[in-house]
């Protein structure tokens, strides 16, 4: 398994049930994938109402330990040959099947100077906020609107910039945003980010009345997610579909990305690979 998020974990549990010896390779140092980013209780998992993400991660860790499934941390998978999984540090692991559960990554904003911006998160900004901080959030979906609401609710001056005239976020999130005191600018788009003296950056925003410059301490880009695919692993998925399965958020349209779908995709992938392996054995003349 590549990826220790909900999909990879579920696939490993199912692989063990089907009599295989799964090992999970995870590039980060933690279990849970996006579960490590949750700030609110999870309300939509059947049987586990209001569970907090750290508790769910602890339960998943215990379940893996009880099943003797090992998780190798700090191991970034880069390619799969059909016989071996190759890691970024040059390590190779003998394996004839791979389940690839890499999750998603934030889409990049196209604007001059944006490459120089340090990546940060809402939680990091909240934890280190200084009195004169001002944050620019870019985007109009759930993630952008939730981030802007949380920051503004914490009394951090927050500007939300969205390129359309209407937000895409669900209506309850939009109501929260309106109550939060965040300054919403739309339709507007970020056209350049320039360094200034000191810690701030100067952002040029094109709005209906022209270009405006805004000095901010942080820029949070939340303009959607895309599958976090490593090219050679993605190629293996198309070249050897009977040996490789892509699962979880990376395989789903945006509207279906969720914990229950990630868990279910692990089960479906393992069962399909087991069926393929069985038919390989019955058709192999040796
Ligand atoms: C803030 C937030 C709140 C959410 N709230 C909910 C909710 O309430 N309910 C709900 O159902 N869903 C929620 N979700 C969505 C849910 O978390 C995802 O649908 C789910 O985590 C997807 O699981 P996954 O295993 O596909 O991907 P991920 O959780 O993203 O895990 C992928 C893992 O793969 C690893 N990886 C990637 N590439 C490699 C590689 N080459 N080698 C090794 N490791 C690699 C990554 O480091 C990561 O750990 C939320 C998401 C966020 C961010």
mmCIF file of C-alpha atoms and ligand atoms in Angstrom, residues 1-9 25-28 30-45 72 75-78 87 100-104 143 146 150 225 228-230 233 247-251 256-263 265, ligand 1:
data_model
loop_
_atom_site.group_PDB
_atom_site.id
_atom_site.type_symbol
_atom_site.label_atom_id
_atom_site.label_comp_id
_atom_site.label_asym_id
_atom_site.label_seq_id
_atom_site.Cartn_x
_atom_site.Cartn_y
_atom_site.Cartn_z
ATOM 1 C CA UNK A 1 0.000 0.000 0.000
ATOM 2 C CA UNK A 2 1.233 3.498 -0.775
ATOM 3 C CA UNK A 3 -0.267 6.107 1.567
ATOM 4 C CA UNK A 4 -1.330 5.788 5.199
ATOM 5 C CA UNK A 5 -4.543 7.784 4.886
ATOM 6 C CA UNK A 6 -8.002 6.258 5.421
ATOM 7 C CA UNK A 7 -8.000 4.555 1.991
ATOM 8 C CA UNK A 8 -4.551 2.936 2.369
ATOM 9 C CA UNK A 9 -5.333 1.841 5.931
ATOM 10 C CA UNK A 25 4.566 2.970 2.912
ATOM 11 C CA UNK A 26 3.935 6.545 4.016
ATOM 12 C CA UNK A 27 6.097 9.503 3.011
ATOM 13 C CA UNK A 28 5.267 11.605 6.094
ATOM 14 C CA UNK A 30 2.304 10.346 10.674
ATOM 15 C CA UNK A 31 -0.648 8.060 10.205
ATOM 16 C CA UNK A 32 -4.010 9.302 8.953
ATOM 17 C CA UNK A 33 -3.401 11.476 5.883
ATOM 18 C CA UNK A 34 -5.892 14.354 5.875
ATOM 19 C CA UNK A 35 -7.266 13.224 9.254
ATOM 20 C CA UNK A 36 -4.282 15.041 10.748
ATOM 21 C CA UNK A 37 -5.731 18.371 9.429
ATOM 22 C CA UNK A 38 -9.217 18.128 10.972
ATOM 23 C CA UNK A 39 -10.141 20.883 13.399
ATOM 24 C CA UNK A 40 -13.767 19.888 14.024
ATOM 25 C CA UNK A 41 -15.358 16.630 15.244
ATOM 26 C CA UNK A 42 -16.341 14.175 12.504
ATOM 27 C CA UNK A 43 -20.133 13.983 12.386
ATOM 28 C CA UNK A 44 -20.763 11.715 9.402
ATOM 29 C CA UNK A 45 -19.115 8.392 10.261
ATOM 30 C CA UNK A 72 6.922 2.331 7.181
ATOM 31 C CA UNK A 75 9.105 6.270 2.722
ATOM 32 C CA UNK A 76 8.062 8.049 -0.467
ATOM 33 C CA UNK A 77 7.173 5.623 -3.251
ATOM 34 C CA UNK A 78 8.330 6.783 -6.700
ATOM 35 C CA UNK A 87 11.312 4.379 -2.910
ATOM 36 C CA UNK A 100 -1.934 3.469 -4.528
ATOM 37 C CA UNK A 101 -3.771 5.823 -2.147
ATOM 38 C CA UNK A 102 -1.976 9.183 -2.394
ATOM 39 C CA UNK A 103 -4.854 11.548 -1.612
ATOM 40 C CA UNK A 104 -5.028 15.041 -3.042
ATOM 41 C CA UNK A 143 -11.873 25.050 2.375
ATOM 42 C CA UNK A 146 -13.832 27.724 6.385
ATOM 43 C CA UNK A 150 -11.824 30.605 11.425
ATOM 44 C CA UNK A 225 -7.650 19.992 -4.857
ATOM 45 C CA UNK A 228 -1.482 13.998 -5.688
ATOM 46 C CA UNK A 229 -0.055 11.686 -8.337
ATOM 47 C CA UNK A 230 3.618 10.778 -8.775
ATOM 48 C CA UNK A 233 3.239 5.495 -10.130
ATOM 49 C CA UNK A 247 -8.028 4.472 -4.594
ATOM 50 C CA UNK A 248 -9.365 7.072 -2.180
ATOM 51 C CA UNK A 249 -9.627 10.799 -2.873
ATOM 52 C CA UNK A 250 -7.159 10.562 -5.774
ATOM 53 C CA UNK A 251 -9.582 8.344 -7.697
ATOM 54 C CA UNK A 256 -17.429 12.024 -3.558
ATOM 55 C CA UNK A 257 -14.185 12.600 -1.620
ATOM 56 C CA UNK A 258 -14.930 11.509 1.947
ATOM 57 C CA UNK A 259 -13.918 9.089 4.678
ATOM 58 C CA UNK A 260 -16.611 6.518 3.931
ATOM 59 C CA UNK A 261 -15.750 6.449 0.223
ATOM 60 C CA UNK A 262 -12.017 6.193 1.062
ATOM 61 C CA UNK A 263 -12.674 3.259 3.418
ATOM 62 C CA UNK A 265 -12.446 2.050 -1.976
HETATM 63 C C1 LIG B 1 -9.976 19.706 7.074
HETATM 64 C C2 LIG B 1 -10.662 18.496 6.485
HETATM 65 C C3 LIG B 1 -11.867 18.069 7.004
HETATM 66 C C4 LIG B 1 -12.512 16.945 6.463
HETATM 67 N N1 LIG B 1 -13.685 16.544 7.023
HETATM 68 C C5 LIG B 1 -14.276 15.420 6.583
HETATM 69 C C6 LIG B 1 -15.457 14.917 7.216
HETATM 70 O O1 LIG B 1 -15.946 15.485 8.205
HETATM 71 N N2 LIG B 1 -16.020 13.779 6.701
HETATM 72 C C7 LIG B 1 -15.496 13.113 5.635
HETATM 73 O O2 LIG B 1 -16.036 12.072 5.238
HETATM 74 N N3 LIG B 1 -14.368 13.554 5.033
HETATM 75 C C8 LIG B 1 -13.744 14.679 5.467
HETATM 76 N N4 LIG B 1 -12.591 15.121 4.863
HETATM 77 C C9 LIG B 1 -12.074 14.372 3.692
HETATM 78 C C10 LIG B 1 -11.312 13.103 4.115
HETATM 79 O O3 LIG B 1 -10.321 13.431 5.067
HETATM 80 C C11 LIG B 1 -10.669 12.484 2.880
HETATM 81 O O4 LIG B 1 -11.704 12.114 1.974
HETATM 82 C C12 LIG B 1 -9.823 11.247 3.218
HETATM 83 O O5 LIG B 1 -8.794 11.557 4.131
HETATM 84 C C13 LIG B 1 -9.217 10.659 1.943
HETATM 85 O O6 LIG B 1 -8.392 9.579 2.292
HETATM 86 P P1 LIG B 1 -7.199 9.099 1.336
HETATM 87 O O7 LIG B 1 -6.547 7.952 2.062
HETATM 88 O O8 LIG B 1 -7.697 8.902 -0.037
HETATM 89 O O9 LIG B 1 -6.179 10.328 1.235
HETATM 90 P P2 LIG B 1 -5.345 11.111 2.352
HETATM 91 O O10 LIG B 1 -6.085 11.185 3.631
HETATM 92 O O11 LIG B 1 -4.944 12.382 1.700
HETATM 93 O O12 LIG B 1 -4.036 10.213 2.574
HETATM 94 C C14 LIG B 1 -3.070 10.070 1.563
HETATM 95 C C15 LIG B 1 -1.730 9.688 2.210
HETATM 96 O O13 LIG B 1 -0.833 9.240 1.193
HETATM 97 C C16 LIG B 1 0.478 9.744 1.463
HETATM 98 N N5 LIG B 1 1.221 9.744 0.193
HETATM 99 C C17 LIG B 1 0.940 10.435 -0.948
HETATM 100 N N6 LIG B 1 1.813 10.119 -1.933
HETATM 101 C C18 LIG B 1 2.683 9.229 -1.401
HETATM 102 C C19 LIG B 1 3.821 8.530 -1.926
HETATM 103 N N7 LIG B 1 4.243 8.693 -3.196
HETATM 104 N N8 LIG B 1 4.491 7.678 -1.101
HETATM 105 C C20 LIG B 1 4.085 7.497 0.185
HETATM 106 N N9 LIG B 1 3.010 8.130 0.738
HETATM 107 C C21 LIG B 1 2.317 8.978 -0.053
HETATM 108 C C22 LIG B 1 0.202 11.137 2.025
HETATM 109 O O14 LIG B 1 1.294 11.618 2.771
HETATM 110 C C23 LIG B 1 -1.038 10.864 2.899
HETATM 111 O O15 LIG B 1 -0.676 10.503 4.217
HETATM 112 C C24 LIG B 1 -11.931 16.243 5.355
HETATM 113 C C25 LIG B 1 -10.697 16.666 4.839
HETATM 114 C C26 LIG B 1 -10.068 17.779 5.391
HETATM 115 C C27 LIG B 1 -8.731 18.220 4.835
#
